[in-house]
Tab-separated table of C-alpha atoms in Angstrom:
chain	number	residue	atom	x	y	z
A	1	UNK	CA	114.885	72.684	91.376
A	2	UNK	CA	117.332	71.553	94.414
A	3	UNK	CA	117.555	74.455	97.237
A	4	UNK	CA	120.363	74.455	99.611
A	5	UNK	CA	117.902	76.030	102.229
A	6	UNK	CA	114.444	74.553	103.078
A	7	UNK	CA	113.461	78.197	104.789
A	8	UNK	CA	114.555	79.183	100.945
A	9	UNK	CA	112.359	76.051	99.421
A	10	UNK	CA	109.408	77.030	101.027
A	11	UNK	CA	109.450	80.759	100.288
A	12	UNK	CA	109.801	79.979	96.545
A	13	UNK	CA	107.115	77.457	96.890
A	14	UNK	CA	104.610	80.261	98.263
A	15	UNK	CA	105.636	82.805	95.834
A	16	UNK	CA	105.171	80.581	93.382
A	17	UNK	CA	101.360	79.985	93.537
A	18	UNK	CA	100.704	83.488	92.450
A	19	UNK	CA	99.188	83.419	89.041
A	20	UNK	CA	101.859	84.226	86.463
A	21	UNK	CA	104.764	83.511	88.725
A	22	UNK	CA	106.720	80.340	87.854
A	23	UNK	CA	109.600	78.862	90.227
A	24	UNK	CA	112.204	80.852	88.522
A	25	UNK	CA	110.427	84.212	88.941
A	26	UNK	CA	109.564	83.304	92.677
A	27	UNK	CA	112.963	82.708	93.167
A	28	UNK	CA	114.538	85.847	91.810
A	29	UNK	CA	111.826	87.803	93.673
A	30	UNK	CA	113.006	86.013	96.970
A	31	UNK	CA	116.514	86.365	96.504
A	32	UNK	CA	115.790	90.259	95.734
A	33	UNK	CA	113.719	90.346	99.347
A	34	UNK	CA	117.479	88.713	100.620
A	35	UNK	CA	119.370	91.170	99.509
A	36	UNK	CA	117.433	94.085	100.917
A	37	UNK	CA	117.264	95.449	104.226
A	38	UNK	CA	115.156	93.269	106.463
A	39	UNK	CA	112.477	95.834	107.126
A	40	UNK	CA	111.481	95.587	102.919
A	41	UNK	CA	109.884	91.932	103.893
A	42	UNK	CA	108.601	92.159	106.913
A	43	UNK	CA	106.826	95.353	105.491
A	44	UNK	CA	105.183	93.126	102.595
A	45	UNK	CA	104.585	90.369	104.535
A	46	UNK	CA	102.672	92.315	107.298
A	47	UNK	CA	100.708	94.663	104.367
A	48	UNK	CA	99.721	91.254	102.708
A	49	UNK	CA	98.774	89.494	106.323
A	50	UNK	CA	96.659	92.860	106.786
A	51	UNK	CA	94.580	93.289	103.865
A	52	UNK	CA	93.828	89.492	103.592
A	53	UNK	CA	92.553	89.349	107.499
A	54	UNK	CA	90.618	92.854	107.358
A	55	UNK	CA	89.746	93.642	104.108
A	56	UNK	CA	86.196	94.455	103.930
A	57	UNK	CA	83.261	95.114	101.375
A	58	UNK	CA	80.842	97.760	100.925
A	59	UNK	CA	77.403	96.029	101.658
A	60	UNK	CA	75.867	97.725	99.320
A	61	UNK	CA	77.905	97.261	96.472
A	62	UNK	CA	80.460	94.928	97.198
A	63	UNK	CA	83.562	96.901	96.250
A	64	UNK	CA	86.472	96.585	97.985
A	65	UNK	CA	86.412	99.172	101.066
A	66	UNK	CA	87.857	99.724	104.826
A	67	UNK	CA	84.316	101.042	105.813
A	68	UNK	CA	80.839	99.483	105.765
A	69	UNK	CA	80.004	101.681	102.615
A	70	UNK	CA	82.790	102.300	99.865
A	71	UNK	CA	83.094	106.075	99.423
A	72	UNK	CA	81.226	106.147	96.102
A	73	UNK	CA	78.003	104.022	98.205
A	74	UNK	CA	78.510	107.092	100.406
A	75	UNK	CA	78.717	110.225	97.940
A	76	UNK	CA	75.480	111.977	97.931
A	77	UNK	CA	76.586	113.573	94.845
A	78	UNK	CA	76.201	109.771	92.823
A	79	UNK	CA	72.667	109.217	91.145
A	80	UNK	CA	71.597	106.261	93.206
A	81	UNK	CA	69.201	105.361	90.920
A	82	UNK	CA	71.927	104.372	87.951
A	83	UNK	CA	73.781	101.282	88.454
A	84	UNK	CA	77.188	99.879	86.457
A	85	UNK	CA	77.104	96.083	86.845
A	86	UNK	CA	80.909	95.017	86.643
A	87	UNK	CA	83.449	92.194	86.931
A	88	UNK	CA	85.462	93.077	89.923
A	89	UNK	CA	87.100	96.702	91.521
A	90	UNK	CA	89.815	96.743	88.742
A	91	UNK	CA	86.928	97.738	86.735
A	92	UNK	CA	85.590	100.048	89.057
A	93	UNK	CA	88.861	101.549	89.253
A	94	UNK	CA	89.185	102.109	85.012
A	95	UNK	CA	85.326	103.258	85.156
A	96	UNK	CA	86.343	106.183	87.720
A	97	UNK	CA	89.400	106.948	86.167
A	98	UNK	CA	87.340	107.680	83.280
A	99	UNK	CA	85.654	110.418	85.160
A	100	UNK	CA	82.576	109.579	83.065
A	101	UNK	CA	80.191	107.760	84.917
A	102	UNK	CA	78.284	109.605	88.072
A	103	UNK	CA	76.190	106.518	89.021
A	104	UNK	CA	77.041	103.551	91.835
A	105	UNK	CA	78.827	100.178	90.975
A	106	UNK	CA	77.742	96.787	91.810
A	107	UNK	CA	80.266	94.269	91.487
A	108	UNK	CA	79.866	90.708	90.958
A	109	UNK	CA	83.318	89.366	92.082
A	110	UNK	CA	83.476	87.367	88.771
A	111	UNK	CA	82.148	85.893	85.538
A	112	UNK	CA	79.618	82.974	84.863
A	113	UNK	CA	82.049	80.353	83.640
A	114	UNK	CA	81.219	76.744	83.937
A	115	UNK	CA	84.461	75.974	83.090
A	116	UNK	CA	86.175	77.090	85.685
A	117	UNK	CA	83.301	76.627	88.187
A	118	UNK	CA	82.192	79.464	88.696
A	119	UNK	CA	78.487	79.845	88.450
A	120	UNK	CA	75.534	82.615	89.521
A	121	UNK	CA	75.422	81.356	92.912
A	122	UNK	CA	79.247	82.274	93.543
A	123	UNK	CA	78.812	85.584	92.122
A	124	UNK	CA	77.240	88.775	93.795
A	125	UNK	CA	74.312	88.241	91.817
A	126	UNK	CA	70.944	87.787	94.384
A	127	UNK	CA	71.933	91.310	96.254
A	128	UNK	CA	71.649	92.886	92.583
A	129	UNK	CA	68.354	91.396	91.677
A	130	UNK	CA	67.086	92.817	94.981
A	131	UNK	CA	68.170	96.330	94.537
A	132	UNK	CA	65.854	96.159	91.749
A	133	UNK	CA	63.578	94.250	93.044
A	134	UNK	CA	63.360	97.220	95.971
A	135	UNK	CA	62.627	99.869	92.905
A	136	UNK	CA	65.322	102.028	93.531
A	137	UNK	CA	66.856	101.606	90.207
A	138	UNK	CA	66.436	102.817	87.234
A	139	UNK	CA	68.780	101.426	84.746
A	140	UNK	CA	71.564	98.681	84.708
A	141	UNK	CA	74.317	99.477	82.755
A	142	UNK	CA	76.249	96.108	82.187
A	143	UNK	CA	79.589	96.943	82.058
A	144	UNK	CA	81.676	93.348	81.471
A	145	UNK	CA	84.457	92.447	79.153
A	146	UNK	CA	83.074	91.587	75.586
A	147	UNK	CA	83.688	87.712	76.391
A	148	UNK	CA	81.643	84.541	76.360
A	149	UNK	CA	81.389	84.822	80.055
A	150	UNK	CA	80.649	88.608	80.211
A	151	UNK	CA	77.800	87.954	77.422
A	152	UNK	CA	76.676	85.109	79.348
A	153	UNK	CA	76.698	86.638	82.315
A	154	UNK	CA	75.190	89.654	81.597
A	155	UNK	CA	72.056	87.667	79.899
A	156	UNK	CA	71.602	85.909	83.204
A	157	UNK	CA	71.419	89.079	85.142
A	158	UNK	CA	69.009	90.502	82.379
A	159	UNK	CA	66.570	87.392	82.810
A	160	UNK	CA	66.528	88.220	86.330
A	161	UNK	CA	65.250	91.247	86.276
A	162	UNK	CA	63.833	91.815	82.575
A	163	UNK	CA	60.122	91.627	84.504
A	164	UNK	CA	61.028	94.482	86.691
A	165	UNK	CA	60.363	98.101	84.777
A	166	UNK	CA	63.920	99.443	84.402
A	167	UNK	CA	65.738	100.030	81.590
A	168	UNK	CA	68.979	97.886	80.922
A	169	UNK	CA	71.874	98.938	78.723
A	170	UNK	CA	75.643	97.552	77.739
A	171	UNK	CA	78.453	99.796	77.108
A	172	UNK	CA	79.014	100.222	73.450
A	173	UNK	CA	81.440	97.819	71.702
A	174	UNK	CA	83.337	99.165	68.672
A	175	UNK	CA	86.518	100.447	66.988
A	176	UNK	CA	88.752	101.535	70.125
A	177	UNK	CA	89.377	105.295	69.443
A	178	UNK	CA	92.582	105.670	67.833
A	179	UNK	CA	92.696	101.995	66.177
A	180	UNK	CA	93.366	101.633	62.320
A	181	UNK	CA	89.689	100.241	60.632
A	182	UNK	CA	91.947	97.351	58.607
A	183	UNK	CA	93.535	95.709	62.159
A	184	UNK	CA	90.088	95.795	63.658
A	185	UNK	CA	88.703	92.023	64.448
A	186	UNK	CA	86.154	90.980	62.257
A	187	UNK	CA	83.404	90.507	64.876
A	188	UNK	CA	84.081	94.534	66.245
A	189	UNK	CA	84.208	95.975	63.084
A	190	UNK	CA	80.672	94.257	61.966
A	191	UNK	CA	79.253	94.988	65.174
A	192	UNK	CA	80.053	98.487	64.781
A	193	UNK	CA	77.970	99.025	61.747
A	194	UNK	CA	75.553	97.187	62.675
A	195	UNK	CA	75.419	99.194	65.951
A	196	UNK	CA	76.577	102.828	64.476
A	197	UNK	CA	75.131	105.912	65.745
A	198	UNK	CA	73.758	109.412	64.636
A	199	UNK	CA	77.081	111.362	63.304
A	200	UNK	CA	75.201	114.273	65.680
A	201	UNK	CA	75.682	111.992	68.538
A	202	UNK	CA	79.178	110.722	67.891
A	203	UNK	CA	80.405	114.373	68.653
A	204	UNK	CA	79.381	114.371	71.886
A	205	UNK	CA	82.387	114.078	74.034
B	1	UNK	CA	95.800	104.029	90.624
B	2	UNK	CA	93.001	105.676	92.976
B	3	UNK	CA	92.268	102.928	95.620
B	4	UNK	CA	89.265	102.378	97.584
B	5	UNK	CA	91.017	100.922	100.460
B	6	UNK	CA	94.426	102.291	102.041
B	7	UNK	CA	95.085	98.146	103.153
B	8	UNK	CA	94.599	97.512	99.439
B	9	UNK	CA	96.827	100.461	98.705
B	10	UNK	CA	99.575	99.570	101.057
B	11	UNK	CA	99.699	95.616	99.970
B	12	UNK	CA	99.819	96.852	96.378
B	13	UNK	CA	102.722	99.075	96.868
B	14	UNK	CA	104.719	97.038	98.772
B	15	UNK	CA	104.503	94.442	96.329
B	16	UNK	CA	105.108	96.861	93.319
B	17	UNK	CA	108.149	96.992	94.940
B	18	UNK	CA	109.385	93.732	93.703
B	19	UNK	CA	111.631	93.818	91.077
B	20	UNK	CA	109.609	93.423	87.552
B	21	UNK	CA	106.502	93.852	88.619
B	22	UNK	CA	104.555	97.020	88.611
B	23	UNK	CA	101.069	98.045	90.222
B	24	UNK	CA	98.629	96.791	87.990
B	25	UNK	CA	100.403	93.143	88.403
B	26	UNK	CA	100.937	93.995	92.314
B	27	UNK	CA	96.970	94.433	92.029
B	28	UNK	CA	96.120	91.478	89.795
B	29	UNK	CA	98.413	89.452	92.329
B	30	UNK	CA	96.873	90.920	95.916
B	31	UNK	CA	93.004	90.363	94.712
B	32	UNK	CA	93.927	86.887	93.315
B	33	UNK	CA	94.866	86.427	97.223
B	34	UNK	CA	91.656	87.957	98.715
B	35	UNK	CA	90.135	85.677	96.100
B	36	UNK	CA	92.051	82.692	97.669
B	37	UNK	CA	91.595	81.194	101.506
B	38	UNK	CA	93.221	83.242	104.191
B	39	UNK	CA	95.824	80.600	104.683
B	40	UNK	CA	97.492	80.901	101.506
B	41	UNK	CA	98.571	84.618	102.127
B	42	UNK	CA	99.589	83.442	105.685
B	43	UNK	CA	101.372	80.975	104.709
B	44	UNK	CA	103.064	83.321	101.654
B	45	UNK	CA	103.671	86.421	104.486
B	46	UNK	CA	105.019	84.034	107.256
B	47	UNK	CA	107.529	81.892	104.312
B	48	UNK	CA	108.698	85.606	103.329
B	49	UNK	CA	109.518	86.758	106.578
B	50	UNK	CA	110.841	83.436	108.275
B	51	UNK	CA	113.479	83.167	105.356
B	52	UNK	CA	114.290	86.919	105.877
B	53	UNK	CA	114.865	86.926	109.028
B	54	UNK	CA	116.574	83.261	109.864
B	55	UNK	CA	118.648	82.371	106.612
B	56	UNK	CA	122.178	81.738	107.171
B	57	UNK	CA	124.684	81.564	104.369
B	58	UNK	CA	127.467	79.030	104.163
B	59	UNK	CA	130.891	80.693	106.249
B	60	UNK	CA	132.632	78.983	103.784
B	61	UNK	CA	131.246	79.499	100.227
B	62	UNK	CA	128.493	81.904	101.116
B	63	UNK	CA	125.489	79.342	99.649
B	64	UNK	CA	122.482	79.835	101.079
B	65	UNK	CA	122.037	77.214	103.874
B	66	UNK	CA	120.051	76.151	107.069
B	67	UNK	CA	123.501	75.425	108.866
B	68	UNK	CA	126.873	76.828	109.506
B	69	UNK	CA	128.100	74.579	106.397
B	70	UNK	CA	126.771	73.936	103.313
B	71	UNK	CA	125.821	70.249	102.568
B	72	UNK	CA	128.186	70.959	99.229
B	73	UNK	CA	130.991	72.016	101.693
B	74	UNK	CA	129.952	69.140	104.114
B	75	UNK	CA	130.374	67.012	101.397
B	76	UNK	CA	133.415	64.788	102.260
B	77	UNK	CA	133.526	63.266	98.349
B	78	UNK	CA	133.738	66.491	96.797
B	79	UNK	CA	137.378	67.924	96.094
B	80	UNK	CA	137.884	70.799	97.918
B	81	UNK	CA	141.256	72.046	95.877
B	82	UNK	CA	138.705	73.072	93.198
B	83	UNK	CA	136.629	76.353	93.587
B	84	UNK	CA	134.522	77.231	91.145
B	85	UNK	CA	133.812	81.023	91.756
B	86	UNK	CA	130.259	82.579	91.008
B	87	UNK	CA	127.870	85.192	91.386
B	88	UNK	CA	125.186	84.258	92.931
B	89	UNK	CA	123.070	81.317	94.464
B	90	UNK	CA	121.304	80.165	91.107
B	91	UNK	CA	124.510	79.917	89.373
B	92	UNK	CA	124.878	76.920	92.088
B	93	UNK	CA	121.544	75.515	91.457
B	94	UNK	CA	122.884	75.789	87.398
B	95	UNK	CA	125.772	73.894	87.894
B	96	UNK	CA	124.644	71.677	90.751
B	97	UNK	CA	121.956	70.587	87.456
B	98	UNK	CA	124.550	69.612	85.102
B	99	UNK	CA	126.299	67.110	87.631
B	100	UNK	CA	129.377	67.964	85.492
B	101	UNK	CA	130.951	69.488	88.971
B	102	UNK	CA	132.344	67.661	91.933
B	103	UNK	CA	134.545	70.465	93.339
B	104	UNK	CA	133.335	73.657	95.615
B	105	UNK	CA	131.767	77.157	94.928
B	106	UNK	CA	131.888	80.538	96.115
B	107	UNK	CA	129.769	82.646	95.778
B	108	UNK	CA	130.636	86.403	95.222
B	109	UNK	CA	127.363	87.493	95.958
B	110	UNK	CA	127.286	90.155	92.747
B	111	UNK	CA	129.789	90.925	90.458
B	112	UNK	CA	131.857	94.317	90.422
B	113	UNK	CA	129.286	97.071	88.350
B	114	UNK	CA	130.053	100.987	89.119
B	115	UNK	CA	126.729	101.710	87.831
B	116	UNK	CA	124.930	99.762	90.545
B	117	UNK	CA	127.347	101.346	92.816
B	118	UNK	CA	128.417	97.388	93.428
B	119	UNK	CA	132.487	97.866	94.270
B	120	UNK	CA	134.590	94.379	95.146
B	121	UNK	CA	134.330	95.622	98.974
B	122	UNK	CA	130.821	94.416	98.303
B	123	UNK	CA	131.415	91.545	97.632
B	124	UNK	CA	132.568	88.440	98.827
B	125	UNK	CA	136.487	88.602	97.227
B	126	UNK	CA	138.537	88.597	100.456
B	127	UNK	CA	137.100	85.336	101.618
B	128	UNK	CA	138.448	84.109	98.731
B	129	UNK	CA	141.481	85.346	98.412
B	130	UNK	CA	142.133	84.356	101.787
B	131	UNK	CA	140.823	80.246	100.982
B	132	UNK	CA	143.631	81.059	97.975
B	133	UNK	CA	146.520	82.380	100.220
B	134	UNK	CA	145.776	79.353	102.688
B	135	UNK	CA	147.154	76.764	99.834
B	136	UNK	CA	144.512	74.599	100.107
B	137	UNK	CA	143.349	75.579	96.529
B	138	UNK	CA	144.748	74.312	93.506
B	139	UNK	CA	142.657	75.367	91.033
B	140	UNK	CA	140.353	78.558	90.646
B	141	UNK	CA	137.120	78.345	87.730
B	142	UNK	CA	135.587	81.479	87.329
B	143	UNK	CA	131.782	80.799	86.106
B	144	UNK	CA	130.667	84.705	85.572
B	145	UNK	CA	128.462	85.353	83.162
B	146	UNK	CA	130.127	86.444	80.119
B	147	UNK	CA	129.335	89.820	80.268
B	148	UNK	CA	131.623	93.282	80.773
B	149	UNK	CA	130.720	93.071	84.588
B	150	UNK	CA	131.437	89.359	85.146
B	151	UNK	CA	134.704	89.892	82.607
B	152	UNK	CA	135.786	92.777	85.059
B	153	UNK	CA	134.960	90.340	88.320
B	154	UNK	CA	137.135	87.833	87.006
B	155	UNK	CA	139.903	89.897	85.985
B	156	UNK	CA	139.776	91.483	89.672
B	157	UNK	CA	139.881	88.273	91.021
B	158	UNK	CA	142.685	87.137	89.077
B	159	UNK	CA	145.024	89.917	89.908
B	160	UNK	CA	144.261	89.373	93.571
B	161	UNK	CA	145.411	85.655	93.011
B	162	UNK	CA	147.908	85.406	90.585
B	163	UNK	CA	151.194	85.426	92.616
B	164	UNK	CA	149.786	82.317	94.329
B	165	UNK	CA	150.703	79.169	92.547
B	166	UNK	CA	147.185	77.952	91.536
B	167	UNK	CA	145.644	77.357	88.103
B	168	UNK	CA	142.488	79.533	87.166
B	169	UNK	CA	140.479	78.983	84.495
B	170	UNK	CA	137.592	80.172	82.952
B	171	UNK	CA	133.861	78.575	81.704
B	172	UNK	CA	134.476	78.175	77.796
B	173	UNK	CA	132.459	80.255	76.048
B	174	UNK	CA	130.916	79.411	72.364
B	175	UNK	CA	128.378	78.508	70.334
B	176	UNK	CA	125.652	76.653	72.571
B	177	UNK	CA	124.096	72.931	72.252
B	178	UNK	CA	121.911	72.658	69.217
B	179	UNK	CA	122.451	76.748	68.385
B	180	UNK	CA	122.229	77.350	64.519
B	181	UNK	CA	125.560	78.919	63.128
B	182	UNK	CA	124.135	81.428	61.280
B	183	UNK	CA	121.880	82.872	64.445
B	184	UNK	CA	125.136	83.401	66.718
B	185	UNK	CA	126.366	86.724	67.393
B	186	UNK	CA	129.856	87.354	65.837
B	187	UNK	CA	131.780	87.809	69.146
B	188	UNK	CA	131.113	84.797	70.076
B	189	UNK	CA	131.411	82.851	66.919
B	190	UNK	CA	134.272	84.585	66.667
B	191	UNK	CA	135.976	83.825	70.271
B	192	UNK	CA	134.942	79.739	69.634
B	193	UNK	CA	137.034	79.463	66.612
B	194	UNK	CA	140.137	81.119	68.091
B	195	UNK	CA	139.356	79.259	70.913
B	196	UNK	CA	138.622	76.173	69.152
B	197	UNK	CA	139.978	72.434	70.796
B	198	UNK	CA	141.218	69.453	69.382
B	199	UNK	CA	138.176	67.225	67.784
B	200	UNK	CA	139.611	64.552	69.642
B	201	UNK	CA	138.665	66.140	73.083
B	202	UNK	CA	135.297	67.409	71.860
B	203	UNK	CA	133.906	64.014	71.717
B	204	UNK	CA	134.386	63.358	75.520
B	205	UNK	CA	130.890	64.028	76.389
């Protein structure tokens, strides 16, 4: 691609190192930002400046937060003693929107995958073992995508703290509500008869 | 989208704003950069607002440029009797890529849409007209897309100019390089058999 403008060039070039953004994209993005009134960039490019220079994390749990503890660390309402071991605060945010879930997060900032480098020792991984280690859990609910990583991951964390005396669970896998039974993956559909439930249970909202 | 940050919130919504990307790929992009080294959204924030705030466009052909000139207008071995007249900046960078062009552009800057609210006082038509009425023009290509709004453009245009004694032409429009027959819309395969040139003059490549 041949700019006209290296001020141009180099914005495109930046933009362009997002994840899903290709040259053309960045381009048409930047050339939107030109035809707006000034204030529409220099408002992005200060909020993006901003969060990236003080952005902080809860200590306790790692989520993304502008105080020391995240507002859920803080609620007293929470039962401290249940914790949902996720992938990063997207998931926290889909857990909570779920309003089901009354316990605190811990989030990893990540899978286990060797193959893009990312192994336990990048992950949020030694602060979870000692929560446990400090006895004030109860159970670990391992809440990461059904993937090779997320299984692998979640098996580490369970070696790490299987000798501790809490119970650990993984949120059920199976036939997303609403899904026809014949466009169901084999691998979900077998797991969820292997895996079914009491009918009694299953009406439990 | 509850947030647990109002940083987080504001970089999210300001890049929501973008065209084509909504908030849950404003979030996926903004906690890729938190992911990444502080530079890289410094160096994306300061690209955005540097080209914002210091681009310059062409005083003759509108291009996006660095200088008072274009380096297309600069150019002393391109023929400046023949204006090729287009919408926008990646038209150029189209055309530029086919090498098939050695004359000037100029670039409208839109095309004429009342449903955008986009009139030809919005655009960059008088500049034109005025290059036109100046006689150092001989020949006029108008490059829209062909769509109702770049078919409208054109035929603005062309009323403006017509009394001058200048050629105008348009882009030919038919079935494209390697296109199968059968998939091409009718209109067109329609317009590029009454439209249809000698054989002779096809095979100049």
């Amino acid at each position: 691609m041949e700019f006209s403008s290296r001020l141009l060039e180099n914005a495109v070039n930046e933009m362009a190192k997002l994840p899903g953004i290709g040259k053309r994209t960045a381009l048409r993005l930047v050339l939107h930002l030109l035809r707006q009134p000034k204030h529409q960039t220099f408002q992005l490019s200060d909020a993006l400046s901003k969060v990236r220079e003080e952005i902080n994390f809860c200590k306790s749990c790692h989520n993304i937060s502008d105080k020391e503890l995240c507002e859920i660390c803080e609620n007293p309402n929470r039962n401290k003693e249940l914790i949902c071991v996720v992938e990063d605060i997207r998931d926290v945010m889909a857990i909570e929107n779920t309003s089901s879930f009354k316990g605190l997060y811990h989030v990893l900032g990540g899978k286990i995958s060797p193959i893009d480098g990312v192994g336990p020792q990048d992950l949020n991984i030694n602060s979870l073992v000692e929560k446990v280690k400090s006895g004030q859990v109860k159970e670990l609910i391992f809440a990461m995508s059904p993937t090779m990583e997320g299984d692998t991951t979640n098996f580490y964390i369970f070696r790490q703290v299987q000798d501790y005396n809490i119970a650990t669970s993984t949120i059920a896998r199976g036939v997303a509500a609403g899904n026809e039974l014949e466009y169901t993956d084999e691998i979900t559909l077998g797991r969820s008869i292997i895996d079914r439930i009491p009918f009694e249970g299953s009406l439990k909202s």
